[in-house]
Amino acid sequence: MAKVIIVGGVAGGATTAAQLRRIDPEIDITIYEKGRDISYGNCGLPYHIGGEVAERDQLVAATPESFAERDVTVEIFHEVTAVDPDNRTVQVKDIRNDRTFDAAYDYLILSPGGSPRLIPALLDVPQAFVLHSLEHLDEIKAHIEEKNITRAVVVGAGYIGLEMAENLVHRGIEVTLVHRDTEIYRPLESDMSDFFMEELKSRGVDVKLDTEIVEVSGDTATLSNGEKIEAPMIIAGIGITPRTDFLEGSGIILNDEGYICTDKHGCTNKEGVYAVGDAIETNYHHVDRPVHVALAWGAHRMAYVISNQISGDSSVCFEGLLGTNIIRFFDYDIATLGLTEPELADYPHFVVDHRQKNKAGYMSDSVPIHVRAYVGKDDGKILRAVVVGTEGVDKRIDILSAHIRLGGTAMDLANIEVAYSPPYSSPKSVLNMVGYKAIEKMKKIHE
Ligand code: FAD
């Protein structure tokens, strides 16, 4: 019977195990997870802190016991420390018993995710936390409750920092947001992001831009601009680094930043070794360019692809990513897809900008929605799109994502038939209008 070893037991690892078991009732599956928990919803962690997810255990999708019932072995506190693809073995450290052993595999699936970064000034600071696991969640909640925290500092205004700021405010905690950059939330165009500051101010968040924490002493943090702020709790959300150190010497190819290179079946360069999740480099769907996207959709899709591949069906492929993403920030929703702004520089394009009401303008609750599309000059391909508003953003970004994936151009958006009734849209919806504007611009370019 073929033996599968999975490294990492959260989104990518647990999903691949579940898919594989569904397809193949016989195959021998072992998950090694170096942490305490498996198969929980990382994405929901901030919302439990804010109280929107009432029970912590609602975040847990499966446990070692529930996997055992499906004949999947889960070893928690077991870290894979080395991989030998030529002999098809991994070296495993049983952390609790300080014991190391080798385990053989026919198929190895790597889903080690990323480590949250921490700035040097926060290392060894007892009230400094990251939020990347259930263990982190428990530590943060315990700190809030034991120290009766009423003020907190959030470091970083990426999506995890912003979600944390929002949820701490919901919990009644006063927040200072410290961000090294001059602008909040880099994935969004600076000229579209004015509302962030207004929204932060109106929610009482104290924002410190263009500065960072350089020292923490007791409950006081000193910023690089010399300012001192109260910091009885600090939560950093400043990105991740792929956890691929243990692959050193394995011959498995990593890119310059340490992400595992995979093909359309999730295979690495070594036979029998697959990779999934935040630690992999894959390709954009709509342009021929490598990308790594640390989001859940790709992990779930690749889990499906790999499990089919191992079960003998190589017809299912990973067709690449658009990086489609959305965040809620108090009353606003912000969604983007496609190339980043810097990457766009390599593609001749024009911009279509359109703002209109999300539903019939005469409806008393209609609100503006802003769509921007970056369109390839030669072929009309939507290279990047951004949607911002307070309602209906999710619908528009998902339509755009599906449209691009199925080969639709910006001009084709004029032809998207929308479900119209005044409470939902307009007969000429915001996306139709982007299409009409793209047609006009394209005509002018090629006149
Ligand atoms: P992870 O889920 O991080 O799991 C990796 C596991 O591997 C870890 O448990 C780790 O301990 C283990 N591991 C690592 N190395 C080893 C080793 N050598 N041996 C054994 N075990 C090892 N995505 C979205 O799409 N939308 C969202 O709204 C969203 N919100 C998020 C909010 C937060 C707070 C966080 C942290 C993430 C969020 N994400 C979101 C990202 C999403 O959770 C990740 O894309 C997804 O979890 C990636 O799955 P993964 O399996 O690659 O990594």
Short mmCIF file of C-alpha atoms and ligand atoms in Angstrom, two decimals:
data_model
loop_
_atom_site.label_atom_id
_atom_site.label_comp_id
_atom_site.label_asym_id
_atom_site.label_seq_id
_atom_site.Cartn_x
_atom_site.Cartn_y
_atom_site.Cartn_z
CA MET A 1 0.00 0.00 0.00
CA ALA A 2 1.38 3.42 -0.95
CA LYS A 3 2.48 5.57 1.99
CA VAL A 4 1.88 9.32 2.02
CA ILE A 5 3.57 11.69 4.44
CA ILE A 6 2.21 15.20 4.83
CA VAL A 7 4.28 17.96 6.45
CA GLY A 8 2.01 20.50 8.17
CA GLY A 9 -1.54 19.83 9.32
CA VAL A 10 -3.46 23.04 8.81
CA ALA A 11 -5.04 24.40 5.60
CA GLY A 12 -3.06 22.72 2.82
CA GLY A 13 -1.97 19.62 4.74
CA ALA A 14 -5.27 18.71 6.39
CA THR A 15 -7.25 19.42 3.24
CA THR A 16 -5.00 17.23 1.11
CA ALA A 17 -5.29 14.42 3.66
CA ALA A 18 -9.09 14.69 3.69
CA GLN A 19 -9.30 14.78 -0.12
CA LEU A 20 -6.95 11.85 -0.51
CA ARG A 21 -8.89 9.76 1.97
CA ARG A 22 -12.13 10.58 0.16
CA ILE A 23 -10.69 9.45 -3.18
CA ASP A 24 -8.68 6.52 -1.89
CA PRO A 25 -9.97 4.63 1.18
CA GLU A 26 -6.85 2.44 1.31
CA ILE A 27 -3.85 4.73 1.00
CA ASP A 28 -1.69 5.07 4.14
CA ILE A 29 -1.62 8.74 5.28
CA THR A 30 0.43 10.29 8.09
CA ILE A 31 0.44 14.00 8.92
CA TYR A 32 3.37 15.43 10.89
CA GLU A 33 2.50 18.75 12.50
CA LYS A 34 5.08 20.52 14.61
CA GLY A 35 2.50 22.57 16.50
CA ARG A 36 -0.27 21.65 18.92
CA ASP A 37 -3.28 21.97 16.62
CA ILE A 38 -4.36 20.92 13.17
CA SER A 39 -7.05 21.86 10.67
CA TYR A 40 -8.37 25.13 11.99
CA GLY A 41 -9.54 28.27 10.23
CA ASN A 42 -6.64 30.71 10.38
CA CYS A 43 -8.76 33.23 8.54
CA GLY A 44 -11.27 33.33 11.37
CA LEU A 45 -8.74 33.98 14.16
CA PRO A 46 -9.13 37.81 14.20
CA TYR A 47 -12.91 37.47 14.25
CA HIS A 48 -12.86 35.37 17.41
CA ILE A 49 -10.79 38.05 19.13
CA GLY A 50 -13.39 40.61 18.05
CA GLY A 51 -16.24 38.37 19.21
CA GLU A 52 -17.89 37.82 15.83
CA VAL A 53 -16.98 34.14 16.04
CA ALA A 54 -18.41 33.41 19.44
CA GLU A 55 -16.76 30.08 20.25
CA ARG A 56 -13.09 29.35 19.69
CA ASP A 57 -13.87 25.74 18.79
CA GLN A 58 -16.03 26.87 15.88
CA LEU A 59 -12.68 27.52 14.18
CA VAL A 60 -11.59 23.90 14.48
CA ALA A 61 -12.52 21.81 11.44
CA ALA A 62 -10.88 18.50 12.41
CA THR A 63 -8.80 17.00 15.21
CA PRO A 64 -6.26 14.15 15.36
CA GLU A 65 -9.09 12.04 16.81
CA SER A 66 -11.53 12.83 14.00
CA PHE A 67 -8.80 12.07 11.44
CA ALA A 68 -8.06 8.77 13.26
CA GLU A 69 -11.68 7.77 12.69
CA ARG A 70 -10.94 8.11 8.97
CA ASP A 71 -7.76 6.09 9.33
CA VAL A 72 -5.42 9.07 8.93
CA THR A 73 -2.56 9.17 11.44
CA VAL A 74 -1.81 12.61 12.86
CA GLU A 75 1.34 13.21 14.90
CA ILE A 76 1.27 16.62 16.56
CA PHE A 77 4.44 18.15 18.05
CA HIS A 78 6.35 16.29 15.34
CA GLU A 79 8.60 18.44 13.20
CA VAL A 80 10.04 17.27 9.90
CA THR A 81 13.65 18.45 10.07
CA ALA A 82 15.08 17.11 6.80
CA VAL A 83 14.01 15.49 3.55
CA ASP A 84 15.96 12.94 1.49
CA PRO A 85 14.08 12.63 -1.82
CA ASP A 86 16.59 10.16 -3.29
CA ASN A 87 15.90 7.62 -0.55
CA ARG A 88 12.30 8.81 -0.09
CA THR A 89 12.64 9.42 3.64
CA VAL A 90 12.08 12.30 6.01
CA GLN A 91 13.74 12.95 9.34
CA VAL A 92 11.23 13.65 12.07
CA LYS A 93 11.75 15.18 15.49
CA ASP A 94 9.28 14.17 18.19
CA ILE A 95 9.44 17.46 20.08
CA ARG A 96 7.87 16.32 23.34
CA ASN A 97 10.17 13.30 23.74
CA ASP A 98 13.23 14.90 22.14
CA ARG A 99 13.60 11.89 19.84
CA THR A 100 14.50 11.81 16.15
CA PHE A 101 13.60 9.09 13.65
CA ASP A 102 13.38 8.50 9.91
CA ALA A 103 10.13 7.76 8.12
CA ALA A 104 9.78 6.41 4.59
CA TYR A 105 7.26 7.63 2.02
CA ASP A 106 6.10 6.93 -1.49
CA TYR A 107 4.57 10.40 -1.77
CA LEU A 108 5.56 13.44 0.26
CA ILE A 109 3.32 16.49 0.47
CA LEU A 110 4.85 19.67 1.85
CA SER A 111 2.49 22.21 3.39
CA PRO A 112 4.66 24.06 5.91
CA GLY A 113 3.12 27.51 5.35
CA GLY A 114 4.98 30.61 6.47
CA SER A 115 6.39 32.00 9.71
CA PRO A 116 5.03 35.37 10.75
CA ARG A 117 7.78 37.98 10.79
CA LEU A 118 8.69 39.94 13.90
CA ILE A 119 10.79 43.11 14.00
CA PRO A 120 13.95 42.81 16.13
CA ALA A 121 12.66 45.27 18.76
CA LEU A 122 9.79 42.89 19.54
CA LEU A 123 11.84 39.73 20.02
CA ASP A 124 11.66 38.58 23.66
CA VAL A 125 9.06 41.21 24.51
CA PRO A 126 6.50 39.32 26.65
CA GLN A 127 3.50 41.40 25.53
CA ALA A 128 4.36 41.16 21.81
CA PHE A 129 2.39 38.63 19.77
CA VAL A 130 1.77 37.48 16.24
CA LEU A 131 -1.48 35.89 15.10
CA HIS A 132 -0.90 32.88 12.91
CA SER A 133 -2.22 29.88 14.84
CA LEU A 134 -4.71 28.77 17.47
CA GLU A 135 -1.85 28.75 19.98
CA HIS A 136 -1.24 32.43 19.22
CA LEU A 137 -4.95 33.13 19.55
CA ASP A 138 -5.04 31.48 22.98
CA GLU A 139 -1.98 33.46 24.11
CA ILE A 140 -3.48 36.76 22.96
CA LYS A 141 -6.85 36.06 24.57
CA ALA A 142 -5.18 35.01 27.84
CA HIS A 143 -3.08 38.20 27.83
CA ILE A 144 -6.13 40.39 27.21
CA GLU A 145 -8.05 38.72 30.02
CA GLU A 146 -5.24 38.35 32.59
CA LYS A 147 -3.89 41.89 32.14
CA ASN A 148 -7.29 43.41 31.56
CA ILE A 149 -6.01 45.02 28.37
CA THR A 150 -7.79 48.20 27.29
CA ARG A 151 -5.09 49.55 24.92
CA ALA A 152 -3.09 47.80 22.24
CA VAL A 153 -0.60 48.55 19.51
CA VAL A 154 -0.97 46.92 16.11
CA VAL A 155 2.19 46.86 14.03
CA GLY A 156 1.71 46.78 10.26
CA ALA A 157 -1.20 47.92 8.13
CA GLY A 158 -1.42 44.90 5.85
CA TYR A 159 -4.55 42.80 5.89
CA ILE A 160 -3.85 40.98 9.16
CA GLY A 161 -2.95 44.27 10.91
CA LEU A 162 -6.11 45.93 9.63
CA GLU A 163 -8.29 42.98 10.58
CA MET A 164 -6.73 42.99 14.03
CA ALA A 165 -7.27 46.74 14.43
CA GLU A 166 -10.90 46.33 13.49
CA ASN A 167 -11.48 43.40 15.81
CA LEU A 168 -9.70 44.96 18.78
CA VAL A 169 -11.87 48.05 18.35
CA HIS A 170 -14.94 45.80 18.25
CA ARG A 171 -13.74 44.32 21.51
CA GLY A 172 -13.58 47.77 23.06
CA ILE A 173 -9.79 48.05 23.07
CA GLU A 174 -8.18 51.36 22.10
CA VAL A 175 -5.77 50.83 19.24
CA THR A 176 -2.62 52.56 18.06
CA LEU A 177 -1.62 51.46 14.56
CA VAL A 178 2.09 51.77 13.81
CA HIS A 179 3.05 51.40 10.18
CA ARG A 180 6.52 51.75 8.69
CA ASP A 181 5.25 52.98 5.34
CA THR A 182 3.65 56.33 4.53
CA GLU A 183 0.54 54.61 3.20
CA ILE A 184 -1.87 52.11 4.65
CA TYR A 185 -2.51 48.76 2.94
CA ARG A 186 -0.09 48.57 0.08
CA PRO A 187 -2.14 46.24 -2.13
CA LEU A 188 -4.48 49.18 -2.72
CA GLU A 189 -3.62 52.12 -4.97
CA SER A 190 -2.70 55.14 -2.89
CA ASP A 191 -5.19 57.41 -4.68
CA MET A 192 -8.01 55.03 -3.76
CA SER A 193 -7.13 54.65 -0.10
CA ASP A 194 -8.07 58.01 1.43
CA PHE A 195 -11.00 56.45 3.25
CA PHE A 196 -8.65 54.38 5.41
CA MET A 197 -7.50 57.38 7.42
CA GLU A 198 -11.02 58.75 7.77
CA GLU A 199 -12.34 55.38 8.83
CA LEU A 200 -9.49 54.83 11.29
CA LYS A 201 -9.98 58.27 12.82
CA SER A 202 -13.73 57.87 13.09
CA ARG A 203 -13.18 54.59 14.95
CA GLY A 204 -10.75 56.23 17.35
CA VAL A 205 -7.63 54.45 16.06
CA ASP A 206 -4.46 56.46 16.58
CA VAL A 207 -2.36 56.05 13.43
CA LYS A 208 1.42 56.47 13.37
CA LEU A 209 2.74 56.31 9.82
CA ASP A 210 6.30 56.35 8.54
CA THR A 211 7.68 55.07 11.82
CA GLU A 212 8.33 51.81 13.66
CA ILE A 213 8.90 50.48 17.15
CA VAL A 214 12.60 50.54 18.01
CA GLU A 215 12.45 49.65 21.69
CA VAL A 216 10.02 48.36 24.28
CA SER A 217 10.57 48.95 27.95
CA GLY A 218 7.88 47.78 30.34
CA ASP A 219 4.57 48.84 28.87
CA THR A 220 6.09 51.67 26.82
CA ALA A 221 7.21 51.42 23.20
CA THR A 222 9.57 53.95 21.65
CA LEU A 223 9.10 54.75 17.98
CA SER A 224 11.82 55.62 15.49
CA ASN A 225 10.50 59.21 15.44
CA GLY A 226 11.22 59.46 19.17
CA GLU A 227 7.60 59.26 20.27
CA LYS A 228 6.71 57.03 23.22
CA ILE A 229 3.42 55.15 23.24
CA GLU A 230 1.60 52.98 25.73
CA ALA A 231 2.00 49.36 24.68
CA PRO A 232 0.65 46.84 27.19
CA MET A 233 -0.11 44.55 24.25
CA ILE A 234 1.49 44.58 20.80
CA ILE A 235 0.30 42.51 17.86
CA ALA A 236 2.48 42.40 14.76
CA GLY A 237 1.12 41.63 11.30
CA ILE A 238 4.02 42.30 9.01
CA GLY A 239 3.99 39.38 6.61
CA ILE A 240 5.39 35.90 6.47
CA THR A 241 8.53 34.07 5.43
CA PRO A 242 8.13 30.59 3.89
CA ARG A 243 9.01 27.87 6.40
CA THR A 244 11.30 25.95 4.07
CA ASP A 245 14.61 25.91 5.98
CA PHE A 246 14.21 22.19 6.61
CA LEU A 247 14.48 21.57 2.85
CA GLU A 248 18.06 22.77 2.72
CA GLY A 249 20.24 20.10 1.16
CA SER A 250 17.21 18.15 -0.15
CA GLY A 251 17.72 19.27 -3.75
CA ILE A 252 14.13 20.50 -3.87
CA ILE A 253 14.21 23.72 -5.88
CA LEU A 254 13.22 26.90 -4.06
CA ASN A 255 12.99 30.36 -5.60
CA ASP A 256 15.21 33.24 -4.43
CA GLU A 257 12.83 34.04 -1.58
CA GLY A 258 12.65 30.44 -0.36
CA TYR A 259 9.29 29.45 -1.88
CA ILE A 260 9.00 25.89 -3.22
CA CYS A 261 8.72 25.83 -7.02
CA THR A 262 5.81 23.70 -8.22
CA ASP A 263 4.30 22.76 -11.56
CA LYS A 264 0.64 22.57 -12.58
CA HIS A 265 0.23 19.28 -10.70
CA GLY A 266 1.80 20.58 -7.51
CA CYS A 267 4.97 18.54 -8.19
CA THR A 268 8.34 19.83 -7.15
CA ASN A 269 11.43 18.95 -9.16
CA LYS A 270 11.80 15.73 -7.11
CA GLU A 271 9.72 12.72 -8.02
CA GLY A 272 7.00 11.93 -5.52
CA VAL A 273 7.38 15.27 -3.72
CA TYR A 274 4.47 17.73 -3.93
CA ALA A 275 3.88 21.10 -2.28
CA VAL A 276 0.84 23.19 -1.47
CA GLY A 277 -0.14 26.38 0.32
CA ASP A 278 1.58 29.53 1.44
CA ALA A 279 5.10 28.15 0.92
CA ILE A 280 4.84 27.54 -2.81
CA GLU A 281 5.58 29.50 -5.92
CA THR A 282 3.16 28.92 -8.75
CA ASN A 283 2.05 30.98 -11.76
CA TYR A 284 -0.45 33.67 -12.49
CA HIS A 285 -3.40 32.39 -14.43
CA HIS A 286 -3.68 35.31 -16.85
CA VAL A 287 -0.06 36.14 -17.60
CA ASP A 288 3.02 33.97 -17.79
CA ARG A 289 4.72 35.03 -14.60
CA PRO A 290 5.58 33.26 -11.34
CA VAL A 291 3.77 34.32 -8.19
CA HIS A 292 3.31 33.28 -4.58
CA VAL A 293 0.00 34.05 -2.96
CA ALA A 294 -0.45 33.32 0.73
CA LEU A 295 -4.22 32.88 0.62
CA ALA A 296 -6.53 29.99 1.29
CA TRP A 297 -8.14 29.46 -2.13
CA GLY A 298 -4.89 28.33 -3.75
CA ALA A 299 -4.15 25.94 -0.87
CA HIS A 300 -7.55 24.30 -1.16
CA ARG A 301 -7.42 24.03 -4.94
CA MET A 302 -3.89 22.63 -4.96
CA ALA A 303 -4.88 20.10 -2.26
CA TYR A 304 -7.54 18.81 -4.66
CA VAL A 305 -5.11 18.73 -7.58
CA ILE A 306 -2.42 16.85 -5.63
CA SER A 307 -4.81 14.30 -4.17
CA ASN A 308 -6.16 13.52 -7.63
CA GLN A 309 -2.67 13.35 -9.03
CA ILE A 310 -1.52 10.85 -6.38
CA SER A 311 -4.67 8.82 -6.93
CA GLY A 312 -3.78 8.47 -10.58
CA ASP A 313 -5.86 11.22 -12.21
CA SER A 314 -3.47 13.72 -13.73
CA SER A 315 -6.20 15.41 -15.78
CA VAL A 316 -6.89 17.84 -12.91
CA CYS A 317 -4.47 20.78 -13.06
CA PHE A 318 -3.69 23.86 -11.08
CA GLU A 319 -4.35 26.54 -13.66
CA GLY A 320 -2.64 29.33 -11.76
CA LEU A 321 -3.84 32.18 -9.62
CA LEU A 322 -5.24 35.65 -9.97
CA GLY A 323 -4.60 36.37 -6.30
CA THR A 324 -8.25 37.35 -5.88
CA ASN A 325 -8.67 38.76 -2.39
CA ILE A 326 -10.98 40.83 -0.26
CA ILE A 327 -10.87 42.39 3.18
CA ARG A 328 -13.48 44.06 5.29
CA PHE A 329 -12.32 47.17 7.08
CA PHE A 330 -15.08 48.47 9.31
CA ASP A 331 -17.71 49.68 6.84
CA TYR A 332 -15.52 49.24 3.75
CA ASP A 333 -14.72 46.27 1.56
CA ILE A 334 -11.54 46.33 -0.48
CA ALA A 335 -10.86 43.71 -3.14
CA THR A 336 -8.14 43.28 -5.71
CA LEU A 337 -6.96 40.69 -8.18
CA GLY A 338 -4.20 40.21 -10.71
CA LEU A 339 -0.79 41.78 -11.00
CA THR A 340 0.54 44.07 -8.31
CA GLU A 341 1.07 47.72 -9.20
CA PRO A 342 4.87 47.30 -9.59
CA GLU A 343 4.42 44.22 -11.80
CA LEU A 344 2.09 46.16 -14.12
CA ALA A 345 5.04 48.24 -15.24
CA ASP A 346 6.10 45.32 -17.49
CA TYR A 347 2.79 45.28 -19.40
CA PRO A 348 1.64 48.11 -21.71
CA HIS A 349 -1.82 48.97 -20.42
CA PHE A 350 -4.45 51.62 -19.96
CA VAL A 351 -6.65 52.26 -16.98
CA VAL A 352 -10.44 52.28 -16.82
CA ASP A 353 -11.85 53.90 -13.75
CA HIS A 354 -15.52 53.87 -12.99
CA ARG A 355 -17.57 54.91 -9.99
CA GLN A 356 -21.32 54.56 -9.75
CA LYS A 357 -24.00 53.51 -7.29
CA ASN A 358 -24.06 49.83 -6.42
CA LYS A 359 -27.78 49.65 -7.17
CA ALA A 360 -30.40 51.88 -8.78
CA GLY A 361 -29.42 55.42 -7.77
CA TYR A 362 -32.95 56.23 -6.62
CA MET A 363 -32.84 53.53 -3.94
CA SER A 364 -32.36 55.29 -0.61
CA ASP A 365 -29.66 52.83 0.51
CA SER A 366 -27.61 52.92 -2.70
CA VAL A 367 -23.90 53.62 -2.12
CA PRO A 368 -20.97 54.32 -4.44
CA ILE A 369 -18.78 51.54 -5.68
CA HIS A 370 -15.45 52.20 -7.37
CA VAL A 371 -13.96 49.81 -9.91
CA ARG A 372 -10.61 50.22 -11.57
CA ALA A 373 -9.32 47.89 -14.26
CA TYR A 374 -5.84 47.86 -15.78
CA VAL A 375 -6.26 46.67 -19.34
CA GLY A 376 -3.65 45.27 -21.71
CA LYS A 377 -3.28 47.66 -24.68
CA ASP A 378 -2.94 44.92 -27.27
CA ASP A 379 -5.44 42.31 -26.21
CA GLY A 380 -7.80 43.99 -23.75
CA LYS A 381 -6.85 41.50 -21.05
CA ILE A 382 -7.68 42.65 -17.52
CA LEU A 383 -4.28 42.58 -15.87
CA ARG A 384 -5.36 43.93 -12.51
CA ALA A 385 -8.64 45.05 -11.02
CA VAL A 386 -9.59 46.83 -7.83
CA VAL A 387 -13.03 47.23 -6.28
CA VAL A 388 -13.73 49.44 -3.26
CA GLY A 389 -17.01 50.29 -1.60
CA THR A 390 -19.24 49.63 1.33
CA GLU A 391 -21.59 47.16 -0.34
CA GLY A 392 -21.51 44.78 -3.30
CA VAL A 393 -17.72 44.62 -3.60
CA ASP A 394 -17.57 40.85 -3.15
CA LYS A 395 -20.00 40.26 -6.02
CA ARG A 396 -18.04 42.46 -8.42
CA ILE A 397 -14.63 41.00 -7.64
CA ASP A 398 -15.92 37.45 -7.96
CA ILE A 399 -17.53 38.22 -11.33
CA LEU A 400 -14.26 39.76 -12.49
CA SER A 401 -12.30 36.75 -11.26
CA ALA A 402 -14.57 34.28 -13.08
CA HIS A 403 -14.67 36.45 -16.19
CA ILE A 404 -10.90 36.68 -16.46
CA ARG A 405 -10.43 32.99 -15.73
CA LEU A 406 -12.79 32.10 -18.57
CA GLY A 407 -10.88 34.34 -20.97
CA GLY A 408 -13.10 37.44 -20.90
CA THR A 409 -11.53 40.77 -21.83
CA ALA A 410 -12.29 44.20 -20.41
CA MET A 411 -14.42 44.94 -23.47
CA ASP A 412 -16.42 41.73 -22.92
CA LEU A 413 -17.57 43.15 -19.59
CA ALA A 414 -20.10 45.22 -21.54
CA ASN A 415 -21.75 41.95 -22.45
CA ILE A 416 -22.09 40.51 -18.95
CA GLU A 417 -25.79 40.04 -18.33
CA VAL A 418 -26.51 41.03 -14.76
CA ALA A 419 -29.44 40.12 -12.55
CA TYR A 420 -31.16 43.47 -12.24
CA SER A 421 -33.75 44.70 -9.84
CA PRO A 422 -33.37 48.13 -8.15
CA PRO A 423 -32.28 46.74 -4.75
CA TYR A 424 -29.38 44.84 -6.37
CA SER A 425 -27.86 46.56 -9.37
CA SER A 426 -28.53 48.77 -12.38
CA PRO A 427 -29.50 47.72 -15.89
CA LYS A 428 -26.07 48.95 -16.86
CA SER A 429 -24.10 47.68 -13.91
CA VAL A 430 -20.80 49.09 -12.75
CA LEU A 431 -18.95 46.26 -14.53
CA ASN A 432 -20.88 46.80 -17.77
CA MET A 433 -19.79 50.43 -17.60
CA VAL A 434 -16.16 49.41 -17.20
CA GLY A 435 -16.64 47.36 -20.37
CA TYR A 436 -18.14 50.26 -22.33
CA LYS A 437 -15.33 52.56 -21.22
CA ALA A 438 -12.73 49.95 -22.19
CA ILE A 439 -14.28 49.67 -25.67
CA GLU A 440 -14.04 53.45 -26.13
CA LYS A 441 -10.43 53.61 -24.92
CA MET A 442 -9.41 50.66 -27.04
CA LYS A 443 -10.94 52.27 -30.14
CA LYS A 444 -8.98 55.46 -29.51
CA ILE A 445 -5.71 53.58 -28.99
CA HIS A 446 -6.08 51.62 -32.22
CA GLU A 447 -7.55 54.44 -34.39
P1 FAD B 1 -0.62 26.94 7.39
O1 FAD B 1 -2.09 26.95 7.47
O2 FAD B 1 0.14 28.05 8.04
O3 FAD B 1 -0.11 25.56 8.00
C1 FAD B 1 1.22 25.18 7.99
C2 FAD B 1 1.46 24.23 9.15
O4 FAD B 1 2.67 23.54 8.92
C3 FAD B 1 1.62 24.94 10.48
O5 FAD B 1 0.71 24.46 11.42
C4 FAD B 1 3.06 24.62 10.89
O6 FAD B 1 3.21 24.44 12.29
C5 FAD B 1 3.33 23.34 10.15
N1 FAD B 1 4.75 23.12 9.86
C6 FAD B 1 5.62 23.99 9.29
N2 FAD B 1 6.82 23.43 9.12
C7 FAD B 1 6.71 22.18 9.60
C8 FAD B 1 7.64 21.11 9.71
N3 FAD B 1 8.89 21.23 9.27
N4 FAD B 1 7.21 19.95 10.27
C9 FAD B 1 5.92 19.80 10.68
N5 FAD B 1 5.01 20.80 10.61
C10 FAD B 1 5.40 21.95 10.07
N6 FAD B 1 -6.46 33.63 3.54
C11 FAD B 1 -7.54 33.99 2.80
O7 FAD B 1 -7.68 33.55 1.66
N7 FAD B 1 -8.49 34.82 3.31
C12 FAD B 1 -8.42 35.32 4.58
O8 FAD B 1 -9.29 36.06 5.03
C13 FAD B 1 -7.29 34.97 5.38
N8 FAD B 1 -7.16 35.44 6.63
C14 FAD B 1 -6.09 35.05 7.38
C15 FAD B 1 -5.98 35.54 8.68
C16 FAD B 1 -4.91 35.15 9.47
C17 FAD B 1 -4.80 35.69 10.86
C18 FAD B 1 -3.93 34.26 8.95
C19 FAD B 1 -2.77 33.84 9.80
C20 FAD B 1 -4.02 33.78 7.67
C21 FAD B 1 -5.10 34.17 6.87
N9 FAD B 1 -5.24 33.72 5.55
C22 FAD B 1 -6.32 34.11 4.80
C23 FAD B 1 -4.20 32.86 4.93
C24 FAD B 1 -4.55 31.38 4.99
O9 FAD B 1 -4.87 31.05 6.30
C25 FAD B 1 -3.36 30.61 4.46
O10 FAD B 1 -3.25 30.87 3.09
C26 FAD B 1 -3.46 29.11 4.68
O11 FAD B 1 -3.60 28.81 6.03
C27 FAD B 1 -2.19 28.45 4.14
O12 FAD B 1 -2.19 27.08 4.44
P2 FAD B 1 -0.81 26.30 4.60
O13 FAD B 1 -1.17 24.87 4.81
O14 FAD B 1 0.12 26.64 3.51
O15 FAD B 1 -0.13 26.92 5.91
#
